[in-house]
């Protein structure tokens, strides 16, 4: 009996060699996928695959394919290739603005159903076509990795709010908020973040530019840090500030009848550059007041714009839902455009650098 | 049926119960559980979990009471003693089938994981063979090897709780509010749903005679329940906070999807490894269940345990290779859960009157002899 068991164990161990393996040199690792509209309702899928050159540099190879469903089909792509495509390392998924405006939900199902696609994948909207964005050569990395690193570092310490495919679906399925995606485009042959695309359900309804990102990130996330802010004082001087941290509290009144939403934002900033000559207490006080005023105006205008578009990327609806037992989506959507939203901010300038 | 007399070297300490009952309860059901309970009780899912936990404490207390009344008996022994030879035989056989169902549902569910997440082309019989060989090896060595291996697997998988750290940082607390919105009916449904996931404590019926210090059985089995409930509470609440409500409903295995957010510099897609590591959570279940099936079989019918084991393993292998679509696996799981509601949760209370009668008898005897 013992011998049988030893045999069985031996066979099991040896048989583990029989599973299908993926040797790196023999597969094409897809790092980016782009989707563009084509004729007759077809979708053009572009995939980026890194090619590791003998001189240790990496270039991107782009393959395109036409599909009817918009599903990225690795099998179909592989048909005209000598090596199979694998999806385990997709870093970014890009859809063109036109597709985003028509609804991106039918196109992304494959990516959440496929267990080999991670939830930290970046989904973004390309200003013109995704193909054009993915074709360029931007650095010594392949484009998938490059765009992913670029977005990641801008989320980490730049103006971009936290975003990935998991958060996108999180907001999409949340009854009280609408999703947003980074909007990228080409400027002087460089890929650049242009702002955010705002979506209503799964259709792109509008966008905000770079100048609104500061207010957006501050209000979208409970605690943020690392961003910059530029104010022009009344006397013509300019101040460039770093955000050390920010947090907010929200006050909601009259949720049943005519809701009023009041954000209290605490901003902790540090002065990095000042175009004037001397920074004394009076000046700093002036700068503080100016920022408070400017931030309030920017934030409120931005929210009004959201209300006109009837999109809720800040998740005000979710905030209301967690406060009101009888909350329902239809009623909230009727109320939303007319809600009074007030943003109060309190600025603390904690540092002025090492010069006076 | 003869009572068991376990030689000293085959006995185990009571505190092992903490580990083995806990590992039995935490298993394949855990990966999908947060979604199932959420679909019933929404953001108030913690209420049914805690209620299920309280019920479990009661069930365990009842089991320990029954077992203590019969002193050195295990389940088949108690059944024949209290219900007579034939009824006892039938009911014990029912339990054998029930343990087998549990075993099959665990192995079928794990094979499904592996096929969905890592190796879609791998044949069910092949994964089954790999798992069952290990199970055979562990059970063949007897109860001490079975329990010892469970202990090792417990230690090598418990650290995975730490992996929840990353999803916890991304929790949106809005998802927990407003509280107390759930109705009685939903709580009831949530408790029912929880039943399958919390099953496995039936092991106590079989392992009791092997325990060295029987006075501490109650204490350590209750500890095991506390730990299990805490574990389920934690994973469910993290899943509810991390996913938005409808998103959670879409995830078949929220716990495994949670791991998708984890990434290490040298290990980018940790979720793939997590599914593979899940084998460490599953194996103790399989080993202990296989021991239960074969040992109960031996007790009831007097057959040799190794033949029971061989038949069972071959049967399981055939079963997983023939029935391998998800629909069927789900049906099996549901059915097992429903059976478990009666045989696992309900049955101890059926035995309660018999245990009381046994105690009265014992007292009379004592009174006479003194």
XYZ file of C-alpha atoms in Angstrom:
726
model
C 0.000 0.000 0.000
C 2.767 2.348 0.950
C 4.453 1.680 -2.348
C 1.283 2.541 -4.245
C 1.062 5.848 -2.479
C 4.672 6.663 -3.189
C 4.043 5.844 -6.826
C 0.968 8.020 -6.928
C 2.818 10.930 -5.365
C 5.648 10.511 -7.818
C 3.259 10.423 -10.754
C 1.453 13.533 -9.473
C 4.685 15.435 -9.139
C 5.891 14.398 -12.566
C 2.561 15.196 -14.127
C 2.735 18.833 -13.057
C 5.053 19.231 -16.026
C 2.149 18.457 -18.335
C 0.308 21.736 -17.816
C 0.423 24.295 -20.583
C 3.163 26.775 -19.957
C 3.821 30.214 -21.353
C 7.454 30.868 -22.167
C 8.077 34.607 -22.361
C 9.834 34.483 -25.710
C 7.037 32.540 -27.311
C 4.101 34.728 -26.437
C 2.996 38.249 -27.115
C 2.261 40.019 -23.874
C -0.390 42.627 -24.478
C 0.208 45.759 -22.405
C -2.349 48.123 -23.906
C -5.622 47.811 -25.740
C -7.306 50.585 -27.699
C -10.777 50.724 -29.187
C -11.844 52.914 -32.088
C -14.966 53.033 -34.187
C -14.772 51.634 -37.714
C -17.224 51.413 -40.589
C -20.464 49.434 -40.404
C -20.610 49.512 -36.647
C -17.438 47.504 -36.381
C -14.834 48.271 -33.745
C -11.160 48.545 -34.472
C -9.089 47.059 -31.712
C -5.431 47.991 -31.391
C -3.166 46.083 -29.082
C 0.314 47.041 -28.035
C 2.937 44.422 -27.476
C 6.430 45.269 -26.253
C 9.300 44.082 -28.356
C 12.568 43.662 -26.510
C 15.375 44.613 -28.841
C 18.902 43.193 -28.789
C 20.264 46.590 -27.691
C 18.158 46.339 -24.496
C 15.683 49.012 -25.580
C 11.996 48.298 -25.801
C 9.755 49.358 -28.612
C 6.052 48.870 -29.042
C 4.482 46.859 -31.764
C 0.870 47.619 -32.522
C -1.551 45.134 -34.016
C -5.040 46.000 -35.149
C -8.099 43.941 -35.685
C -11.700 44.575 -36.657
C -14.420 42.989 -34.588
C -18.151 43.328 -34.594
C -18.772 42.930 -30.904
C -15.912 45.036 -29.717
C -14.653 42.120 -27.694
C -10.934 41.906 -27.813
C -10.391 38.473 -29.172
C -6.914 37.149 -28.616
C -7.703 34.028 -30.556
C -8.724 35.999 -33.616
C -5.641 38.188 -33.369
C -3.431 35.181 -32.993
C -4.698 33.765 -36.241
C -2.446 35.964 -38.302
C 0.486 35.754 -35.939
C 3.136 33.210 -35.172
C 2.868 33.637 -31.412
C -0.205 33.608 -29.180
C -1.391 36.755 -27.408
C -1.888 36.728 -23.643
C -3.890 39.238 -21.587
C -2.367 38.819 -18.149
C -0.388 42.026 -18.242
C -2.761 44.530 -19.764
C -1.906 47.851 -18.145
C -4.134 50.324 -19.932
C -7.337 50.170 -21.910
C -8.170 53.126 -24.055
C -11.374 54.033 -25.828
C -11.783 56.844 -28.294
C -13.985 59.772 -27.430
C -16.532 58.755 -30.049
C -16.929 55.316 -28.527
C -17.134 56.806 -25.069
C -19.983 59.028 -26.199
C -21.899 56.005 -27.480
C -21.452 53.975 -24.330
C -18.475 51.905 -23.319
C -20.235 49.283 -21.238
C -20.705 46.680 -23.971
C -17.006 46.868 -24.772
C -15.620 46.367 -21.301
C -17.532 43.281 -20.255
C -14.777 41.034 -21.566
C -12.236 42.712 -19.351
C -14.094 42.212 -16.090
C -15.096 38.684 -17.013
C -11.528 37.698 -17.836
C -9.882 36.739 -14.541
C -6.412 37.365 -15.938
C -7.054 41.103 -16.236
C -6.194 42.872 -12.995
C -8.279 45.489 -11.257
C -5.535 48.089 -11.276
C -5.765 48.465 -15.054
C -6.210 52.072 -16.154
C -9.159 52.816 -18.372
C -9.000 56.139 -20.206
C -10.560 58.103 -23.021
C -8.430 59.105 -26.004
C -9.187 62.502 -27.443
C -9.053 61.472 -31.105
C -8.385 57.846 -31.744
C -6.926 55.328 -29.397
C -4.889 53.865 -32.200
C -3.041 57.108 -32.812
C -2.215 57.398 -29.117
C -0.919 53.889 -28.881
C 1.133 54.060 -32.078
C 3.596 56.741 -31.011
C 6.994 56.175 -29.513
C 7.191 58.182 -26.290
C 10.039 56.701 -24.331
C 12.322 53.729 -24.092
C 9.448 51.762 -22.556
C 6.618 50.200 -24.476
C 3.518 52.337 -24.618
C 1.356 50.265 -22.304
C 3.861 50.481 -19.484
C 4.635 54.093 -20.262
C 1.046 55.316 -20.141
C 0.372 53.244 -17.053
C 3.385 54.689 -15.235
C 2.465 58.177 -16.346
C -1.082 57.881 -14.999
C 0.093 56.160 -11.819
C 2.548 58.896 -10.922
C -0.017 61.580 -11.634
C -2.459 59.861 -9.338
C 0.209 59.437 -6.688
C 1.485 63.010 -6.559
C -0.218 64.896 -9.325
C -3.636 66.337 -9.987
C -5.284 63.139 -11.170
C -7.874 61.590 -8.847
C -7.513 57.905 -8.095
C -8.745 55.909 -11.049
C -8.646 52.370 -12.374
C -11.011 49.840 -13.862
C -12.171 48.669 -10.444
C -13.034 52.191 -9.313
C -14.713 52.885 -12.631
C -17.102 49.985 -12.130
C -17.424 50.861 -8.481
C -18.787 54.275 -9.476
C -20.721 52.940 -12.427
C -22.663 50.490 -10.278
C -23.098 52.918 -7.418
C -26.584 54.360 -7.680
C -25.494 57.667 -6.230
C -22.491 58.521 -8.378
C -21.312 58.599 -11.948
C -17.940 57.491 -13.233
C -15.175 59.587 -14.705
C -12.105 58.649 -16.712
C -8.839 60.399 -17.522
C -8.835 62.101 -20.897
C -5.585 61.850 -22.818
C -4.496 63.352 -26.088
C -1.503 64.126 -28.267
C 0.241 67.501 -28.038
C 3.432 67.994 -30.058
C 3.784 64.249 -30.499
C 3.751 63.809 -26.755
C 1.003 62.065 -24.890
C -0.607 64.405 -22.382
C -3.288 64.367 -19.754
C -5.964 66.824 -20.861
C -8.433 66.461 -18.030
C -11.255 64.155 -17.136
C -14.076 62.726 -19.185
C -17.347 62.752 -17.263
C -19.752 59.956 -17.879
C -23.467 59.634 -17.384
C -24.058 55.916 -16.920
C -21.593 54.616 -19.474
C -21.802 57.480 -21.953
C -19.446 60.411 -21.995
C -21.421 63.556 -21.269
C -18.774 66.212 -20.795
C -15.265 66.908 -19.706
C -13.281 69.123 -17.396
C -9.886 70.586 -18.112
C -6.658 70.613 -16.173
C -7.490 73.756 -14.232
C -10.456 72.074 -12.550
C -8.535 69.001 -11.515
C -7.324 70.554 -8.272
C -10.831 71.215 -7.026
C -12.076 67.936 -8.432
C -9.502 65.780 -6.713
C -9.902 67.646 -3.459
C -13.648 67.084 -3.440
C -13.748 63.618 -4.939
C -11.483 61.959 -2.416
C -11.852 62.290 1.296
C -8.151 62.804 1.961
C -5.735 63.889 -0.701
C -2.200 65.064 -0.867
C 0.313 66.155 -3.447
C -0.908 68.547 -6.079
C -0.109 72.094 -6.999
C -2.140 75.246 -7.185
C -1.546 78.592 -8.805
C -3.115 81.831 -7.626
C -2.855 85.264 -9.103
C -3.149 87.939 -6.466
C -4.978 91.196 -7.071
C -1.688 93.086 -7.178
C -0.491 90.974 -10.100
C 1.857 88.737 -8.191
C 1.623 85.000 -8.652
C 1.943 82.319 -6.011
C 2.660 78.712 -6.688
C 1.659 76.347 -3.910
C 1.953 72.674 -3.100
C -0.847 70.788 -1.476
C 0.350 69.028 1.649
C -3.007 67.566 2.487
C -6.698 68.191 2.223
C -9.813 66.781 3.764
C -13.444 67.668 3.840
C -16.612 67.217 5.788
C -20.020 67.473 4.292
C -23.206 68.771 5.780
C -26.514 67.870 4.263
C -29.761 69.463 5.256
C -33.314 69.114 4.060
C -32.567 65.902 2.227
C -36.234 65.016 1.869
C -37.516 68.182 0.278
C -34.958 70.602 -1.091
C -31.494 69.352 -0.248
C -28.690 71.684 0.612
C -25.150 70.407 0.529
C -22.339 72.157 2.269
C -18.735 71.100 1.914
C -16.207 72.245 4.503
C -12.791 71.819 2.978
C -9.584 72.052 4.913
C -6.619 72.773 2.686
C -3.101 72.548 3.961
C -0.766 74.253 1.496
C 2.879 75.210 1.251
C 4.219 78.113 -0.751
C 6.802 77.042 -3.282
C 7.232 80.134 -5.412
C 6.237 83.736 -5.131
C 6.787 86.288 -7.838
C 6.748 89.284 -5.475
C 9.614 90.507 -3.359
C 8.791 89.829 0.261
C 6.470 87.394 1.998
C 5.324 88.853 5.280
C 2.376 87.892 7.474
C 0.061 90.378 5.839
C 0.895 89.038 2.413
C 0.348 85.472 3.538
C -3.013 86.460 4.961
C -3.885 88.021 1.629
C -2.820 84.897 -0.235
C -4.928 82.766 2.082
C -8.031 84.849 1.539
C -7.487 84.857 -2.175
C -7.127 81.078 -2.322
C -10.241 80.577 -0.235
C -12.201 82.825 -2.532
C -10.791 81.360 -5.718
C -11.203 77.766 -4.601
C -14.801 78.360 -3.580
C -15.583 79.917 -6.930
C -13.852 77.204 -8.940
C -15.427 74.386 -7.004
C -18.914 75.808 -7.081
C -18.722 76.573 -10.783
C -17.498 73.073 -11.453
C -20.340 71.556 -9.469
C -22.845 73.739 -11.259
C -21.465 72.470 -14.524
C -21.961 68.896 -13.250
C -25.508 69.739 -12.315
C -26.224 71.125 -15.781
C -24.885 67.913 -17.290
C -26.775 65.902 -14.662
C -23.633 63.945 -13.838
C -22.452 63.299 -10.325
C -18.795 62.277 -10.394
C -18.252 63.548 -6.854
C -20.753 61.064 -5.502
C -23.012 63.569 -3.760
C -25.845 61.111 -4.344
C -23.938 58.404 -2.484
C -23.392 60.748 0.412
C -27.106 61.410 0.511
C -27.906 57.716 0.205
C -25.817 56.890 3.243
C -27.666 59.528 5.248
C -31.238 59.131 4.141
C -33.133 55.907 4.646
C -35.821 56.635 2.083
C -33.337 57.648 -0.613
C -34.259 56.570 -4.098
C -32.488 57.077 -7.349
C -35.310 58.512 -9.459
C -36.258 61.147 -6.949
C -32.646 62.108 -6.415
C -32.039 62.508 -10.114
C -34.951 64.907 -10.367
C -33.630 66.918 -7.456
C -29.980 66.846 -8.374
C -29.800 69.708 -10.913
C -31.422 72.082 -8.424
C -29.530 71.229 -5.281
C -27.796 74.096 -3.613
C -24.140 73.190 -3.175
C -21.893 75.422 -1.141
C -18.167 74.896 -0.822
C -16.430 76.568 2.099
C -12.733 76.255 2.402
C -10.271 76.907 5.142
C -6.708 77.330 4.009
C -3.705 76.800 6.190
C -0.336 77.791 4.829
C 2.018 75.691 6.798
C 5.265 76.419 5.042
C 6.845 79.124 2.996
C 10.046 77.424 1.997
C 13.574 78.172 3.158
C 13.665 81.755 1.974
C 11.843 84.669 3.433
C -21.736 -1.292 18.127
C -18.711 -1.299 20.341
C -17.640 1.866 22.089
C -14.348 3.233 20.971
C -11.349 2.868 23.159
C -8.597 4.996 21.827
C -5.036 4.140 22.773
C -3.174 6.910 24.503
C -0.777 7.524 21.607
C -3.701 8.192 19.264
C -5.318 10.806 21.446
C -5.112 14.505 20.801
C -5.175 17.590 22.973
C -8.407 19.572 23.149
C -6.860 22.792 21.905
C -6.379 21.194 18.483
C -10.153 21.487 18.240
C -9.735 25.223 17.938
C -7.643 24.779 14.812
C -9.466 21.917 13.156
C -12.994 23.179 13.736
C -11.976 26.574 12.446
C -10.243 25.225 9.337
C -13.230 23.003 8.669
C -15.570 25.957 8.741
C -13.434 28.269 6.667
C -13.106 26.869 3.253
C -14.379 26.996 -0.209
C -17.564 28.813 0.697
C -15.664 31.810 2.008
C -14.692 33.131 -1.412
C -18.269 33.620 -2.543
C -19.899 34.195 0.823
C -19.731 38.032 1.090
C -21.809 38.392 -2.054
C -24.392 35.805 -1.054
C -25.058 37.316 2.337
C -24.946 40.828 0.893
C -27.636 40.003 -1.650
C -29.952 39.190 1.254
C -29.084 41.670 3.960
C -27.331 44.489 2.045
C -25.098 46.766 4.129
C -26.461 45.216 7.324
C -24.912 41.844 6.537
C -23.142 41.838 9.854
C -26.467 41.230 11.609
C -27.172 37.805 10.056
C -23.517 36.819 10.474
C -23.590 37.577 14.179
C -26.952 35.871 14.567
C -25.632 32.787 12.778
C -22.658 32.914 15.112
C -24.915 32.987 18.169
C -26.956 30.075 16.850
C -23.708 28.206 16.275
C -22.631 28.750 19.866
C -25.918 27.230 20.944
C -25.518 24.279 18.568
C -21.988 23.628 19.767
C -23.074 23.864 23.406
C -25.796 21.342 22.649
C -23.350 19.009 20.862
C -20.908 19.165 23.725
C -23.717 18.458 26.194
C -24.831 15.411 24.218
C -21.295 14.137 23.788
C -20.502 14.619 27.460
C -23.628 12.715 28.472
C -22.521 9.668 26.502
C -18.930 10.062 27.587
C -16.768 7.944 25.302
C -19.057 7.698 22.282
C -18.922 9.256 18.844
C -21.954 9.944 16.674
C -22.666 6.387 15.437
C -22.208 5.119 18.968
C -24.644 7.677 20.363
C -27.154 6.929 17.646
C -27.177 3.174 18.221
C -27.242 3.628 21.969
C -30.162 6.009 21.921
C -32.214 4.934 18.907
C -31.519 1.255 18.664
C -29.407 -0.745 16.252
C -31.356 -0.382 13.019
C -32.477 3.228 13.252
C -28.972 4.115 14.390
C -27.522 2.370 11.384
C -29.803 4.210 8.960
C -29.195 7.622 10.515
C -25.439 7.054 10.681
C -25.450 6.054 7.025
C -27.285 9.292 6.259
C -24.458 11.137 7.962
C -21.892 9.250 5.885
C -23.661 10.364 2.728
C -23.888 13.905 4.063
C -20.165 14.036 4.847
C -19.493 12.691 1.368
C -21.678 15.433 -0.121
C -19.690 18.041 1.790
C -16.463 16.512 0.524
C -17.663 16.480 -3.079
C -18.933 20.033 -2.974
C -15.633 21.320 -1.580
C -13.498 19.571 -4.155
C -15.806 20.447 -7.059
C -15.833 24.114 -6.050
C -12.081 24.307 -5.767
C -11.576 22.659 -9.132
C -13.870 25.306 -10.555
C -11.695 28.076 -9.054
C -8.573 26.667 -10.610
C -10.221 26.315 -13.973
C -11.712 29.784 -13.967
C -8.703 31.657 -12.636
C -5.554 29.872 -13.676
C -5.807 26.877 -15.953
C -8.967 26.943 -18.034
C -7.822 24.004 -20.104
C -6.837 21.761 -17.253
C -9.082 18.753 -16.958
C -11.123 18.295 -13.803
C -9.945 14.724 -13.276
C -6.363 15.894 -13.340
C -6.753 18.523 -10.625
C -8.909 16.035 -8.763
C -6.187 13.413 -8.947
C -3.564 15.793 -7.593
C -5.768 16.833 -4.685
C -7.032 13.369 -3.894
C -3.564 11.876 -3.824
C -2.624 14.295 -1.074
C -5.856 13.578 0.745
C -5.263 9.869 0.507
C -1.775 10.243 1.849
C -2.862 12.332 4.817
C -5.864 10.230 5.789
C -3.986 6.971 5.326
C -1.661 8.006 8.101
C -4.541 8.063 10.575
C -6.178 10.751 12.658
C -2.971 12.243 13.967
C -1.517 12.797 10.533
C -4.839 14.201 9.330
C -5.037 16.659 12.221
C -1.334 17.461 12.101
C -1.478 18.302 8.417
C -4.544 20.476 8.991
C -2.595 22.312 11.631
C 0.289 22.929 9.249
C -2.039 24.079 6.499
C -3.809 26.377 8.925
C -0.554 28.051 9.878
C 0.516 28.355 6.278
C -2.708 30.013 5.179
C -3.787 32.215 8.103
C -1.333 34.956 7.121
C -3.464 35.606 4.055
C -5.760 37.653 6.298
C -2.984 40.252 6.183
C -3.529 40.583 2.447
C -6.776 42.356 3.208
C -4.752 45.353 4.303
C -4.607 46.828 0.799
C -8.340 46.579 0.055
C -9.061 47.952 3.538
C -7.234 51.151 2.634
C -9.598 51.593 -0.303
C -12.828 51.134 1.612
C -15.551 53.689 1.034
C -17.376 54.055 4.330
C -20.479 55.379 2.559
C -21.262 51.807 1.603
C -22.049 50.841 5.206
C -24.750 53.432 5.730
C -27.582 53.814 6.507
C -27.540 51.054 9.084
C -30.398 48.878 10.319
C -32.372 48.934 7.125
C -32.735 45.214 6.902
C -36.038 43.495 7.696
C -36.594 40.341 9.689
C -37.234 38.335 6.568
C -33.901 39.332 5.017
C -32.088 38.526 8.224
C -33.699 35.102 8.182
C -32.651 34.576 4.568
C -29.141 35.773 5.379
C -28.891 33.286 8.223
C -30.052 30.481 5.918
C -27.456 31.463 3.302
C -24.754 31.484 5.945
C -25.518 27.945 6.964
C -23.534 26.237 4.190
C -20.507 28.393 4.774
C -20.432 27.755 8.492
C -20.814 23.989 8.171
C -17.972 21.700 9.125
C -18.313 21.764 12.893
C -19.888 18.261 12.629
C -16.319 17.060 12.869
C -16.764 17.358 16.616
C -19.170 14.392 16.546
C -16.478 12.097 15.215
C -13.350 13.459 16.789
C -14.669 13.654 20.348
C -13.573 10.181 21.513
C -10.021 10.971 20.448
C -9.712 13.926 22.735
C -7.516 13.566 25.711
C -8.860 16.245 28.052
C -12.582 16.156 27.409
C -13.369 18.828 29.981
C -11.935 21.490 27.714
C -13.810 20.436 24.568
C -16.542 22.991 25.089
C -14.162 25.849 25.651
C -12.002 25.270 22.589
C -14.856 24.542 20.223
C -16.551 27.771 21.292
C -13.288 29.642 20.698
C -13.177 28.164 17.209
C -16.637 29.519 16.485
C -15.725 32.982 17.742
C -12.688 32.993 15.486
C -14.624 31.772 12.469
C -17.375 34.324 12.922
C -14.790 37.087 13.288
C -13.129 35.948 10.086
C -16.350 35.947 8.092
C -17.370 39.255 9.573
C -14.068 40.808 8.569
C -14.024 39.517 4.993
C -17.664 40.386 4.400
C -17.362 43.900 5.750
C -14.213 44.556 3.731
C -15.936 43.324 0.585
C -18.979 45.513 1.241
C -16.841 48.576 1.811
C -14.553 47.958 -1.115
C -17.152 47.270 -3.785
C -20.127 49.439 -4.500
C -23.421 47.616 -3.922
C -24.272 46.521 -7.432
C -20.660 45.805 -8.232
C -20.494 43.333 -5.374
C -23.557 41.559 -6.725
C -21.723 41.001 -9.994
C -18.691 39.326 -8.498
C -19.035 35.592 -8.173
C -16.066 35.333 -5.788
C -15.628 38.764 -4.204
C -12.845 37.611 -1.925
C -10.673 36.466 -4.816
C -11.500 39.635 -6.749
C -10.446 41.669 -3.713
C -6.982 40.199 -4.033
C -6.721 41.605 -7.556
C -5.780 44.981 -6.157
C -2.733 43.616 -4.387
C 0.573 44.008 -6.107
C 4.146 43.605 -5.005
C 7.169 44.876 -6.902
C 8.365 41.359 -7.576
C 4.901 39.898 -7.818
C 2.557 41.888 -9.921
C -0.567 39.839 -10.010
C -0.884 38.450 -6.556
C -4.448 37.295 -7.102
C -3.270 34.434 -9.291
C -1.053 33.199 -6.486
C -3.866 33.693 -3.990
C -6.077 31.278 -5.913
C -3.271 28.759 -5.976
C -2.651 29.313 -2.257
C -6.326 28.739 -1.619
C -5.403 25.068 -1.826
C -3.948 25.490 1.664
C -7.371 26.529 2.894
C -9.129 23.715 1.057
C -6.838 20.811 1.862
C -7.560 20.596 5.608
C -11.251 20.525 4.743
C -10.752 17.719 2.289
C -8.452 15.742 4.553
C -10.678 15.985 7.610
C -13.839 15.316 5.615
C -12.259 12.299 3.975
C -11.233 11.044 7.383
C -14.785 11.608 8.639
C -16.357 9.742 5.736
C -14.025 6.779 5.890
C -13.982 6.558 9.666
C -17.760 6.827 10.041
C -18.096 4.239 7.334
C -15.830 1.932 9.270
C -17.698 2.545 12.491
C -21.099 1.962 10.990
C -20.450 -1.028 8.820
C -17.345 -2.489 10.357
C -15.422 -2.339 7.077
C -11.729 -1.556 7.041
C -11.054 2.162 6.927
C -8.525 1.977 4.111
C -11.026 0.226 1.837
C -13.666 2.812 2.658
C -11.130 5.494 1.834
C -10.119 3.889 -1.445
C -13.707 3.492 -2.583
C -14.502 7.032 -1.589
C -11.509 8.521 -3.396
C -12.177 6.603 -6.575
C -15.840 7.582 -6.418
C -14.915 11.256 -5.924
C -12.497 11.145 -8.817
C -15.183 9.736 -11.084
C -17.660 12.271 -9.766
C -15.507 15.332 -10.430
C -14.484 14.156 -13.866
C -18.052 13.476 -14.975
C -19.918 16.380 -13.379
C -17.889 19.481 -13.998
C -20.156 22.285 -15.162
C -20.816 25.225 -12.909
C -24.574 24.826 -12.858
C -24.286 21.379 -11.364
C -21.631 22.357 -8.864
C -23.907 25.165 -7.676
C -26.849 22.813 -7.342
C -24.749 20.365 -5.368
C -23.560 23.149 -3.087
C -27.096 24.416 -2.493
C -28.383 20.936 -1.815
C -25.561 20.196 0.615
C -26.263 23.473 2.385
C -29.912 22.561 2.817
C -29.109 19.087 4.080
C -26.549 20.618 6.413
C -29.194 22.881 7.880
C -30.989 19.815 9.235
C -28.134 17.411 9.895
C -25.630 20.021 11.049
C -27.642 22.691 12.822
C -30.840 20.850 13.692
C -29.734 17.378 14.602
C -27.936 18.108 17.891
C -31.245 19.293 19.314
C -32.931 16.058 18.244
C -30.403 14.169 20.332
C -30.893 16.438 23.327
C -33.756 14.445 24.956
C -31.799 11.208 24.558
C -28.815 12.800 26.221
C -30.953 13.952 29.131
C -32.352 10.432 29.508
C -28.825 9.052 29.458
C -27.810 11.431 32.230
C -30.803 10.430 34.342
C -29.854 6.763 33.920
C -26.307 7.514 34.899
C -27.485 9.323 38.017
C -29.744 6.425 39.039
C -26.856 4.008 38.609
C -24.647 6.181 40.710
C -27.351 6.458 43.352
C -27.797 2.682 43.458
C -24.154 1.871 43.663
C -23.464 4.335 46.399
